[in-house]
Amino acid sequence: MPTKIVTTLTEHTSRFRASTDALGEIRKFVSGQARQYGFGEEDIDDIRLAVDEACTNIIKHAYEWRDDKYIYIRIAMHNNEMLVSIYDNGKSFDAGRYSVPALQDQLDQKKRGGYGIYLIRKLMDKVEYRKQRSRNEIRMTKKR
Amino acid sequence: MSTFEIQKRTLSQVTVIEIFGELDAHTAPKLEEEFQQLIRQKNVQIIVNGSGLEYISSAGLGVFMAYIEDIRSHGGDIKISNLKPKVYNVFDLLGFPTLYDILDTENDALEQFQDNT
């Protein structure tokens, strides 16, 4: 179960275990918030998938499958935009070095990964990465 | 927790895998095991009927990516059918329709296998 950290009228923060077990709960949390904020079903689908991709990347790459770690998700509504910040304390991600793999190349090499960031950028209006001491943040915005 | 189920049946030489629920990083290994087993058994003509699939992330799509070359090199294919529009959109975002047969119905997929034999 997520641990609720802050709940005000416009901002919610919850903590989730960094395990793929938690992905269903994470999707429920963000979809519920987006619905409360009045987003339509297509936008809710986009936000839910983007957050899942970001959290899956944290579980795999930042924490390298160590499920004693935590992911924090802060959601706020501001000027008709939903801001979703996802925090972790794992290995940081260098977004500048990311490039989208070509699907045919991935198939030829029997590879499967590398599309999470691409999807997040496609699905959300704005995506930023920040690092503050040992804490990484991916901040995504979706306009209503 | 994400829920995901697989039901399997055979339809004249073709294996139909019906998938239900949510295919994400947590549940993807279940589909992966199924593909591995089918390859071992040389049952490589596969239709994945996604009528019950409510959600897919790139971890789920990754399973389709990882096994397609093996399956095709054994003379088979994975054809995908009956996807809900919201799930099809995710396949489409990654360019799957150019490299995989994605059909409206299971019957369309079956006919494609039969046309090729």
PDB file of C-alpha atoms in Angstrom:
ATOM      1  CA  MET A   1       0.000   0.000   0.000  1.00  0.00           C
ATOM      2  CA  PRO A   2       1.252   3.525  -0.751  1.00  0.00           C
ATOM      3  CA  THR A   3       2.062   5.811   2.135  1.00  0.00           C
ATOM      4  CA  LYS A   4       0.329   9.127   1.827  1.00  0.00           C
ATOM      5  CA  ILE A   5       2.762  11.943   2.617  1.00  0.00           C
ATOM      6  CA  VAL A   6       0.967  15.184   1.791  1.00  0.00           C
ATOM      7  CA  THR A   7      -2.607  15.755   0.761  1.00  0.00           C
ATOM      8  CA  THR A   8      -4.005  19.216   0.191  1.00  0.00           C
ATOM      9  CA  LEU A   9      -6.723  20.321  -2.192  1.00  0.00           C
ATOM     10  CA  THR A  10      -4.332  20.579  -5.115  1.00  0.00           C
ATOM     11  CA  GLU A  11      -1.328  18.475  -4.212  1.00  0.00           C
ATOM     12  CA  HIS A  12      -0.815  14.837  -3.315  1.00  0.00           C
ATOM     13  CA  THR A  13       2.392  12.994  -2.533  1.00  0.00           C
ATOM     14  CA  SER A  14       2.588   9.247  -2.023  1.00  0.00           C
ATOM     15  CA  ARG A  15       5.380   6.790  -1.457  1.00  0.00           C
ATOM     16  CA  PHE A  16       5.564   3.430  -3.175  1.00  0.00           C
ATOM     17  CA  ARG A  17       7.937   0.515  -2.852  1.00  0.00           C
ATOM     18  CA  ALA A  18      10.311   0.303  -5.824  1.00  0.00           C
ATOM     19  CA  SER A  19       8.968  -3.010  -7.027  1.00  0.00           C
ATOM     20  CA  THR A  20       7.048  -4.014 -10.139  1.00  0.00           C
ATOM     21  CA  ASP A  21       4.456  -5.276  -7.636  1.00  0.00           C
ATOM     22  CA  ALA A  22       3.590  -1.660  -6.953  1.00  0.00           C
ATOM     23  CA  LEU A  23       3.013  -0.617 -10.581  1.00  0.00           C
ATOM     24  CA  GLY A  24      -0.712  -1.444 -10.487  1.00  0.00           C
ATOM     25  CA  GLU A  25      -1.136   0.674  -7.348  1.00  0.00           C
ATOM     26  CA  ILE A  26       0.894   3.518  -8.872  1.00  0.00           C
ATOM     27  CA  ARG A  27      -1.282   3.539 -12.006  1.00  0.00           C
ATOM     28  CA  LYS A  28      -4.417   3.581  -9.877  1.00  0.00           C
ATOM     29  CA  PHE A  29      -3.095   6.511  -7.856  1.00  0.00           C
ATOM     30  CA  VAL A  30      -2.216   8.705 -10.849  1.00  0.00           C
ATOM     31  CA  SER A  31      -5.364   7.823 -12.822  1.00  0.00           C
ATOM     32  CA  GLY A  32      -7.511   8.620  -9.797  1.00  0.00           C
ATOM     33  CA  GLN A  33      -5.846  12.014  -9.378  1.00  0.00           C
ATOM     34  CA  ALA A  34      -6.100  12.835 -13.086  1.00  0.00           C
ATOM     35  CA  ARG A  35      -9.784  11.908 -13.082  1.00  0.00           C
ATOM     36  CA  GLN A  36     -10.411  14.127 -10.043  1.00  0.00           C
ATOM     37  CA  TYR A  37      -8.695  16.969 -11.843  1.00  0.00           C
ATOM     38  CA  GLY A  38     -11.158  16.562 -14.719  1.00  0.00           C
ATOM     39  CA  PHE A  39      -8.937  14.984 -17.391  1.00  0.00           C
ATOM     40  CA  GLY A  40     -10.642  12.972 -20.153  1.00  0.00           C
ATOM     41  CA  GLU A  41     -10.066   9.236 -20.544  1.00  0.00           C
ATOM     42  CA  GLU A  42      -7.474   9.573 -23.330  1.00  0.00           C
ATOM     43  CA  ASP A  43      -5.365  11.973 -21.292  1.00  0.00           C
ATOM     44  CA  ILE A  44      -5.694   9.718 -18.251  1.00  0.00           C
ATOM     45  CA  ASP A  45      -4.401   6.785 -20.344  1.00  0.00           C
ATOM     46  CA  ASP A  46      -1.421   8.907 -21.440  1.00  0.00           C
ATOM     47  CA  ILE A  47      -0.546  10.063 -17.918  1.00  0.00           C
ATOM     48  CA  ARG A  48      -0.911   6.546 -16.510  1.00  0.00           C
ATOM     49  CA  LEU A  49       1.410   5.031 -19.119  1.00  0.00           C
ATOM     50  CA  ALA A  50       4.003   7.820 -18.798  1.00  0.00           C
ATOM     51  CA  VAL A  51       4.150   7.394 -15.011  1.00  0.00           C
ATOM     52  CA  ASP A  52       4.373   3.594 -15.328  1.00  0.00           C
ATOM     53  CA  GLU A  53       7.280   3.956 -17.791  1.00  0.00           C
ATOM     54  CA  ALA A  54       9.113   6.389 -15.499  1.00  0.00           C
ATOM     55  CA  CYS A  55       8.644   4.163 -12.444  1.00  0.00           C
ATOM     56  CA  THR A  56       9.631   1.016 -14.366  1.00  0.00           C
ATOM     57  CA  ASN A  57      12.854   2.782 -15.406  1.00  0.00           C
ATOM     58  CA  ILE A  58      13.560   3.734 -11.782  1.00  0.00           C
ATOM     59  CA  ILE A  59      12.961   0.148 -10.601  1.00  0.00           C
ATOM     60  CA  LYS A  60      15.196  -1.307 -13.340  1.00  0.00           C
ATOM     61  CA  HIS A  61      17.918   1.284 -13.813  1.00  0.00           C
ATOM     62  CA  ALA A  62      18.051   3.665 -10.835  1.00  0.00           C
ATOM     63  CA  TYR A  63      17.541   1.003  -8.141  1.00  0.00           C
ATOM     64  CA  GLU A  64      18.600  -2.015 -10.219  1.00  0.00           C
ATOM     65  CA  TRP A  65      15.716  -4.147  -8.908  1.00  0.00           C
ATOM     66  CA  ARG A  66      16.436  -3.439  -5.193  1.00  0.00           C
ATOM     67  CA  ASP A  67      12.923  -3.442  -3.835  1.00  0.00           C
ATOM     68  CA  ASP A  68      13.826  -2.164  -0.373  1.00  0.00           C
ATOM     69  CA  LYS A  69      13.931   1.304  -1.970  1.00  0.00           C
ATOM     70  CA  TYR A  70      11.139   3.809  -2.495  1.00  0.00           C
ATOM     71  CA  ILE A  71       9.650   5.948  -5.234  1.00  0.00           C
ATOM     72  CA  TYR A  72       7.890   9.187  -4.309  1.00  0.00           C
ATOM     73  CA  ILE A  73       5.213  10.610  -6.575  1.00  0.00           C
ATOM     74  CA  ARG A  74       3.982  14.167  -6.167  1.00  0.00           C
ATOM     75  CA  ILE A  75       1.016  15.320  -8.180  1.00  0.00           C
ATOM     76  CA  ALA A  76      -0.190  18.904  -8.329  1.00  0.00           C
ATOM     77  CA  MET A  77      -2.614  20.871 -10.447  1.00  0.00           C
ATOM     78  CA  HIS A  78      -1.420  24.294 -11.450  1.00  0.00           C
ATOM     79  CA  ASN A  79      -2.903  26.688 -14.028  1.00  0.00           C
ATOM     80  CA  ASN A  80      -4.767  23.932 -15.888  1.00  0.00           C
ATOM     81  CA  GLU A  81      -1.710  21.677 -15.979  1.00  0.00           C
ATOM     82  CA  MET A  82      -1.070  18.522 -14.056  1.00  0.00           C
ATOM     83  CA  LEU A  83       2.470  18.308 -12.736  1.00  0.00           C
ATOM     84  CA  VAL A  84       3.774  14.882 -11.865  1.00  0.00           C
ATOM     85  CA  SER A  85       7.143  14.690 -10.127  1.00  0.00           C
ATOM     86  CA  ILE A  86       8.673  11.309  -9.493  1.00  0.00           C
ATOM     87  CA  TYR A  87      11.638  11.098  -7.128  1.00  0.00           C
ATOM     88  CA  ASP A  88      14.183   8.412  -6.399  1.00  0.00           C
ATOM     89  CA  ASN A  89      17.538   8.146  -4.649  1.00  0.00           C
ATOM     90  CA  GLY A  90      19.153   5.709  -7.033  1.00  0.00           C
ATOM     91  CA  LYS A  91      21.558   5.991  -9.947  1.00  0.00           C
ATOM     92  CA  SER A  92      20.833   9.095 -11.963  1.00  0.00           C
ATOM     93  CA  PHE A  93      19.818   9.057 -15.598  1.00  0.00           C
ATOM     94  CA  ASP A  94      21.606  11.092 -18.252  1.00  0.00           C
ATOM     95  CA  ALA A  95      18.749  12.195 -20.514  1.00  0.00           C
ATOM     96  CA  GLY A  96      21.161  13.966 -22.857  1.00  0.00           C
ATOM     97  CA  ARG A  97      22.639  10.646 -23.956  1.00  0.00           C
ATOM     98  CA  TYR A  98      19.306   9.045 -24.795  1.00  0.00           C
ATOM     99  CA  SER A  99      18.333   8.316 -28.381  1.00  0.00           C
ATOM    100  CA  VAL A 100      15.321   6.355 -29.574  1.00  0.00           C
ATOM    101  CA  PRO A 101      16.293   2.905 -30.846  1.00  0.00           C
ATOM    102  CA  ALA A 102      15.014   1.871 -34.285  1.00  0.00           C
ATOM    103  CA  LEU A 103      12.440  -0.903 -33.896  1.00  0.00           C
ATOM    104  CA  GLN A 104      13.870  -3.088 -36.692  1.00  0.00           C
ATOM    105  CA  ASP A 105      17.348  -2.917 -35.103  1.00  0.00           C
ATOM    106  CA  GLN A 106      15.935  -3.918 -31.740  1.00  0.00           C
ATOM    107  CA  LEU A 107      14.169  -6.910 -33.300  1.00  0.00           C
ATOM    108  CA  ASP A 108      17.288  -7.981 -35.185  1.00  0.00           C
ATOM    109  CA  GLN A 109      19.276  -7.885 -31.964  1.00  0.00           C
ATOM    110  CA  LYS A 110      16.453  -9.457 -29.917  1.00  0.00           C
ATOM    111  CA  LYS A 111      16.472  -6.440 -27.664  1.00  0.00           C
ATOM    112  CA  ARG A 112      13.426  -5.118 -25.956  1.00  0.00           C
ATOM    113  CA  GLY A 113      14.150  -2.013 -23.947  1.00  0.00           C
ATOM    114  CA  GLY A 114      14.774   1.622 -24.520  1.00  0.00           C
ATOM    115  CA  TYR A 115      11.279   2.891 -25.312  1.00  0.00           C
ATOM    116  CA  GLY A 116      10.162   4.168 -21.918  1.00  0.00           C
ATOM    117  CA  ILE A 117      11.660   7.643 -22.302  1.00  0.00           C
ATOM    118  CA  TYR A 118      10.413   7.891 -25.882  1.00  0.00           C
ATOM    119  CA  LEU A 119       6.857   7.104 -24.771  1.00  0.00           C
ATOM    120  CA  ILE A 120       7.015   9.548 -21.853  1.00  0.00           C
ATOM    121  CA  ARG A 121       8.086  12.342 -24.220  1.00  0.00           C
ATOM    122  CA  LYS A 122       5.350  11.443 -26.697  1.00  0.00           C
ATOM    123  CA  LEU A 123       2.598  11.214 -24.104  1.00  0.00           C
ATOM    124  CA  MET A 124       3.334  14.242 -21.921  1.00  0.00           C
ATOM    125  CA  ASP A 125       3.545  17.920 -22.895  1.00  0.00           C
ATOM    126  CA  LYS A 126       6.782  18.634 -21.073  1.00  0.00           C
ATOM    127  CA  VAL A 127       9.414  16.421 -19.441  1.00  0.00           C
ATOM    128  CA  GLU A 128      12.387  17.611 -17.358  1.00  0.00           C
ATOM    129  CA  TYR A 129      15.047  15.839 -15.340  1.00  0.00           C
ATOM    130  CA  ARG A 130      16.557  17.362 -12.217  1.00  0.00           C
ATOM    131  CA  LYS A 131      19.099  16.207  -9.727  1.00  0.00           C
ATOM    132  CA  GLN A 132      19.475  17.575  -6.221  1.00  0.00           C
ATOM    133  CA  ARG A 133      22.210  15.951  -4.155  1.00  0.00           C
ATOM    134  CA  SER A 134      21.382  12.233  -4.194  1.00  0.00           C
ATOM    135  CA  ARG A 135      17.789  12.768  -5.290  1.00  0.00           C
ATOM    136  CA  ASN A 136      16.678  12.422  -8.906  1.00  0.00           C
ATOM    137  CA  GLU A 137      13.476  13.925 -10.189  1.00  0.00           C
ATOM    138  CA  ILE A 138      11.606  13.442 -13.425  1.00  0.00           C
ATOM    139  CA  ARG A 139       9.005  16.176 -13.769  1.00  0.00           C
ATOM    140  CA  MET A 140       6.269  15.799 -16.340  1.00  0.00           C
ATOM    141  CA  THR A 141       3.445  18.101 -17.289  1.00  0.00           C
ATOM    142  CA  LYS A 142       0.134  17.411 -19.014  1.00  0.00           C
ATOM    143  CA  LYS A 143      -2.237  20.187 -20.060  1.00  0.00           C
ATOM    144  CA  ARG A 144      -5.935  19.660 -19.443  1.00  0.00           C
TER     145      ARG A 144
ATOM    146  CA  MET B   1      -1.078  -5.630  -7.982  1.00  0.00           C
ATOM    147  CA  SER B   2      -1.364  -5.963 -11.769  1.00  0.00           C
ATOM    148  CA  THR B   3      -3.503  -8.850 -12.959  1.00  0.00           C
ATOM    149  CA  PHE B   4      -2.749 -10.783 -16.109  1.00  0.00           C
ATOM    150  CA  GLU B   5      -3.999 -14.098 -17.420  1.00  0.00           C
ATOM    151  CA  ILE B   6      -3.355 -16.255 -20.423  1.00  0.00           C
ATOM    152  CA  GLN B   7      -5.633 -18.830 -22.014  1.00  0.00           C
ATOM    153  CA  LYS B   8      -4.314 -21.018 -24.761  1.00  0.00           C
ATOM    154  CA  ARG B   9      -6.054 -23.072 -27.433  1.00  0.00           C
ATOM    155  CA  THR B  10      -5.209 -24.580 -30.790  1.00  0.00           C
ATOM    156  CA  LEU B  11      -7.015 -23.785 -34.010  1.00  0.00           C
ATOM    157  CA  SER B  12      -5.868 -25.937 -36.946  1.00  0.00           C
ATOM    158  CA  GLN B  13      -2.050 -25.818 -36.429  1.00  0.00           C
ATOM    159  CA  VAL B  14      -2.208 -22.299 -35.009  1.00  0.00           C
ATOM    160  CA  THR B  15      -1.872 -21.572 -31.297  1.00  0.00           C
ATOM    161  CA  VAL B  16      -4.179 -18.860 -30.042  1.00  0.00           C
ATOM    162  CA  ILE B  17      -3.102 -17.104 -26.878  1.00  0.00           C
ATOM    163  CA  GLU B  18      -5.841 -14.999 -25.363  1.00  0.00           C
ATOM    164  CA  ILE B  19      -4.496 -12.432 -22.962  1.00  0.00           C
ATOM    165  CA  PHE B  20      -6.451 -10.642 -20.246  1.00  0.00           C
ATOM    166  CA  GLY B  21      -5.668  -7.816 -17.858  1.00  0.00           C
ATOM    167  CA  GLU B  22      -2.582  -5.633 -17.642  1.00  0.00           C
ATOM    168  CA  LEU B  23       0.721  -6.387 -19.343  1.00  0.00           C
ATOM    169  CA  ASP B  24       3.460  -4.413 -17.589  1.00  0.00           C
ATOM    170  CA  ALA B  25       6.943  -5.011 -16.160  1.00  0.00           C
ATOM    171  CA  HIS B  26       5.396  -7.148 -13.426  1.00  0.00           C
ATOM    172  CA  THR B  27       3.339  -9.444 -15.632  1.00  0.00           C
ATOM    173  CA  ALA B  28       5.499  -9.521 -18.795  1.00  0.00           C
ATOM    174  CA  PRO B  29       7.483 -12.595 -17.588  1.00  0.00           C
ATOM    175  CA  LYS B  30       4.272 -14.687 -17.801  1.00  0.00           C
ATOM    176  CA  LEU B  31       3.894 -13.974 -21.516  1.00  0.00           C
ATOM    177  CA  GLU B  32       7.611 -14.460 -21.977  1.00  0.00           C
ATOM    178  CA  GLU B  33       7.420 -17.972 -20.481  1.00  0.00           C
ATOM    179  CA  GLU B  34       4.533 -18.778 -22.792  1.00  0.00           C
ATOM    180  CA  PHE B  35       6.500 -17.740 -25.908  1.00  0.00           C
ATOM    181  CA  GLN B  36       9.565 -19.677 -24.717  1.00  0.00           C
ATOM    182  CA  GLN B  37       7.459 -22.778 -24.206  1.00  0.00           C
ATOM    183  CA  LEU B  38       5.825 -22.466 -27.642  1.00  0.00           C
ATOM    184  CA  ILE B  39       9.240 -22.088 -29.305  1.00  0.00           C
ATOM    185  CA  ARG B  40      10.515 -25.201 -27.471  1.00  0.00           C
ATOM    186  CA  GLN B  41       7.448 -27.118 -28.641  1.00  0.00           C
ATOM    187  CA  LYS B  42       7.914 -25.713 -32.169  1.00  0.00           C
ATOM    188  CA  ASN B  43       4.419 -24.260 -32.068  1.00  0.00           C
ATOM    189  CA  VAL B  44       5.451 -21.101 -33.831  1.00  0.00           C
ATOM    190  CA  GLN B  45       2.274 -20.071 -35.616  1.00  0.00           C
ATOM    191  CA  ILE B  46       0.842 -17.877 -32.937  1.00  0.00           C
ATOM    192  CA  ILE B  47      -2.124 -15.539 -32.739  1.00  0.00           C
ATOM    193  CA  VAL B  48      -2.260 -13.287 -29.711  1.00  0.00           C
ATOM    194  CA  ASN B  49      -5.901 -12.319 -29.194  1.00  0.00           C
ATOM    195  CA  GLY B  50      -5.861  -9.150 -27.112  1.00  0.00           C
ATOM    196  CA  SER B  51      -9.615  -8.663 -26.690  1.00  0.00           C
ATOM    197  CA  GLY B  52      -9.227  -8.867 -22.901  1.00  0.00           C
ATOM    198  CA  LEU B  53      -6.074  -6.775 -22.695  1.00  0.00           C
ATOM    199  CA  GLU B  54      -6.818  -3.577 -20.801  1.00  0.00           C
ATOM    200  CA  TYR B  55      -3.343  -2.091 -20.606  1.00  0.00           C
ATOM    201  CA  ILE B  56       0.155  -2.484 -22.014  1.00  0.00           C
ATOM    202  CA  SER B  57       3.423  -0.703 -21.257  1.00  0.00           C
ATOM    203  CA  SER B  58       6.715  -0.877 -23.155  1.00  0.00           C
ATOM    204  CA  ALA B  59       7.765  -3.788 -20.912  1.00  0.00           C
ATOM    205  CA  GLY B  60       4.842  -5.749 -22.377  1.00  0.00           C
ATOM    206  CA  LEU B  61       5.694  -4.715 -25.938  1.00  0.00           C
ATOM    207  CA  GLY B  62       9.266  -5.785 -25.210  1.00  0.00           C
ATOM    208  CA  VAL B  63       8.160  -9.411 -24.973  1.00  0.00           C
ATOM    209  CA  PHE B  64       6.757  -9.260 -28.510  1.00  0.00           C
ATOM    210  CA  MET B  65      10.041  -7.691 -29.647  1.00  0.00           C
ATOM    211  CA  ALA B  66      12.297 -10.223 -27.956  1.00  0.00           C
ATOM    212  CA  TYR B  67      10.795 -13.371 -29.498  1.00  0.00           C
ATOM    213  CA  ILE B  68       9.583 -12.398 -32.959  1.00  0.00           C
ATOM    214  CA  GLU B  69      12.893 -13.055 -34.728  1.00  0.00           C
ATOM    215  CA  ASP B  70      13.234 -16.524 -33.138  1.00  0.00           C
ATOM    216  CA  ILE B  71       9.684 -17.385 -34.072  1.00  0.00           C
ATOM    217  CA  ARG B  72      10.078 -16.147 -37.647  1.00  0.00           C
ATOM    218  CA  SER B  73      13.380 -17.979 -38.032  1.00  0.00           C
ATOM    219  CA  HIS B  74      11.477 -21.182 -37.207  1.00  0.00           C
ATOM    220  CA  GLY B  75       9.043 -20.383 -40.028  1.00  0.00           C
ATOM    221  CA  GLY B  76       6.363 -18.999 -37.753  1.00  0.00           C
ATOM    222  CA  ASP B  77       4.945 -15.625 -36.820  1.00  0.00           C
ATOM    223  CA  ILE B  78       3.143 -13.772 -34.076  1.00  0.00           C
ATOM    224  CA  LYS B  79      -0.010 -12.125 -35.361  1.00  0.00           C
ATOM    225  CA  ILE B  80      -1.906  -9.862 -33.031  1.00  0.00           C
ATOM    226  CA  SER B  81      -5.689  -9.409 -33.105  1.00  0.00           C
ATOM    227  CA  ASN B  82      -8.681  -7.846 -31.357  1.00  0.00           C
ATOM    228  CA  LEU B  83      -6.806  -5.047 -29.622  1.00  0.00           C
ATOM    229  CA  LYS B  84      -8.838  -2.352 -27.902  1.00  0.00           C
ATOM    230  CA  PRO B  85      -8.144   1.068 -29.445  1.00  0.00           C
ATOM    231  CA  LYS B  86      -6.314   2.390 -26.362  1.00  0.00           C
ATOM    232  CA  VAL B  87      -3.996  -0.645 -26.395  1.00  0.00           C
ATOM    233  CA  TYR B  88      -3.511  -0.498 -30.179  1.00  0.00           C
ATOM    234  CA  ASN B  89      -2.398   3.134 -29.770  1.00  0.00           C
ATOM    235  CA  VAL B  90       0.598   2.029 -27.698  1.00  0.00           C
ATOM    236  CA  PHE B  91       1.632  -0.552 -30.314  1.00  0.00           C
ATOM    237  CA  ASP B  92       1.223   2.176 -32.909  1.00  0.00           C
ATOM    238  CA  LEU B  93       3.342   4.714 -31.013  1.00  0.00           C
ATOM    239  CA  LEU B  94       6.314   2.348 -31.217  1.00  0.00           C
ATOM    240  CA  GLY B  95       5.771   1.556 -34.902  1.00  0.00           C
ATOM    241  CA  PHE B  96       4.618  -2.038 -34.459  1.00  0.00           C
ATOM    242  CA  PRO B  97       2.084  -1.994 -37.324  1.00  0.00           C
ATOM    243  CA  THR B  98       4.905  -1.792 -39.885  1.00  0.00           C
ATOM    244  CA  LEU B  99       6.683  -4.901 -38.567  1.00  0.00           C
ATOM    245  CA  TYR B 100       3.883  -7.036 -37.127  1.00  0.00           C
ATOM    246  CA  ASP B 101       0.547  -8.159 -38.558  1.00  0.00           C
ATOM    247  CA  ILE B 102      -2.069  -6.546 -36.367  1.00  0.00           C
ATOM    248  CA  LEU B 103      -5.547  -7.649 -37.448  1.00  0.00           C
ATOM    249  CA  ASP B 104      -9.052  -6.693 -36.397  1.00  0.00           C
ATOM    250  CA  THR B 105     -10.208 -10.227 -35.668  1.00  0.00           C
ATOM    251  CA  GLU B 106      -8.761 -13.600 -34.775  1.00  0.00           C
ATOM    252  CA  ASN B 107     -10.312 -14.975 -37.959  1.00  0.00           C
ATOM    253  CA  ASP B 108      -8.441 -12.407 -40.102  1.00  0.00           C
ATOM    254  CA  ALA B 109      -5.216 -13.523 -38.428  1.00  0.00           C
ATOM    255  CA  LEU B 110      -6.032 -17.178 -39.004  1.00  0.00           C
ATOM    256  CA  GLU B 111      -6.757 -16.515 -42.676  1.00  0.00           C
ATOM    257  CA  GLN B 112      -3.364 -14.851 -43.040  1.00  0.00           C
ATOM    258  CA  PHE B 113      -1.653 -17.970 -41.717  1.00  0.00           C
ATOM    259  CA  GLN B 114      -3.716 -20.138 -44.064  1.00  0.00           C
ATOM    260  CA  ASP B 115      -2.960 -17.910 -47.071  1.00  0.00           C
ATOM    261  CA  ASN B 116       0.758 -18.317 -46.399  1.00  0.00           C
ATOM    262  CA  THR B 117       0.733 -22.118 -46.265  1.00  0.00           C
TER     263      THR B 117
END
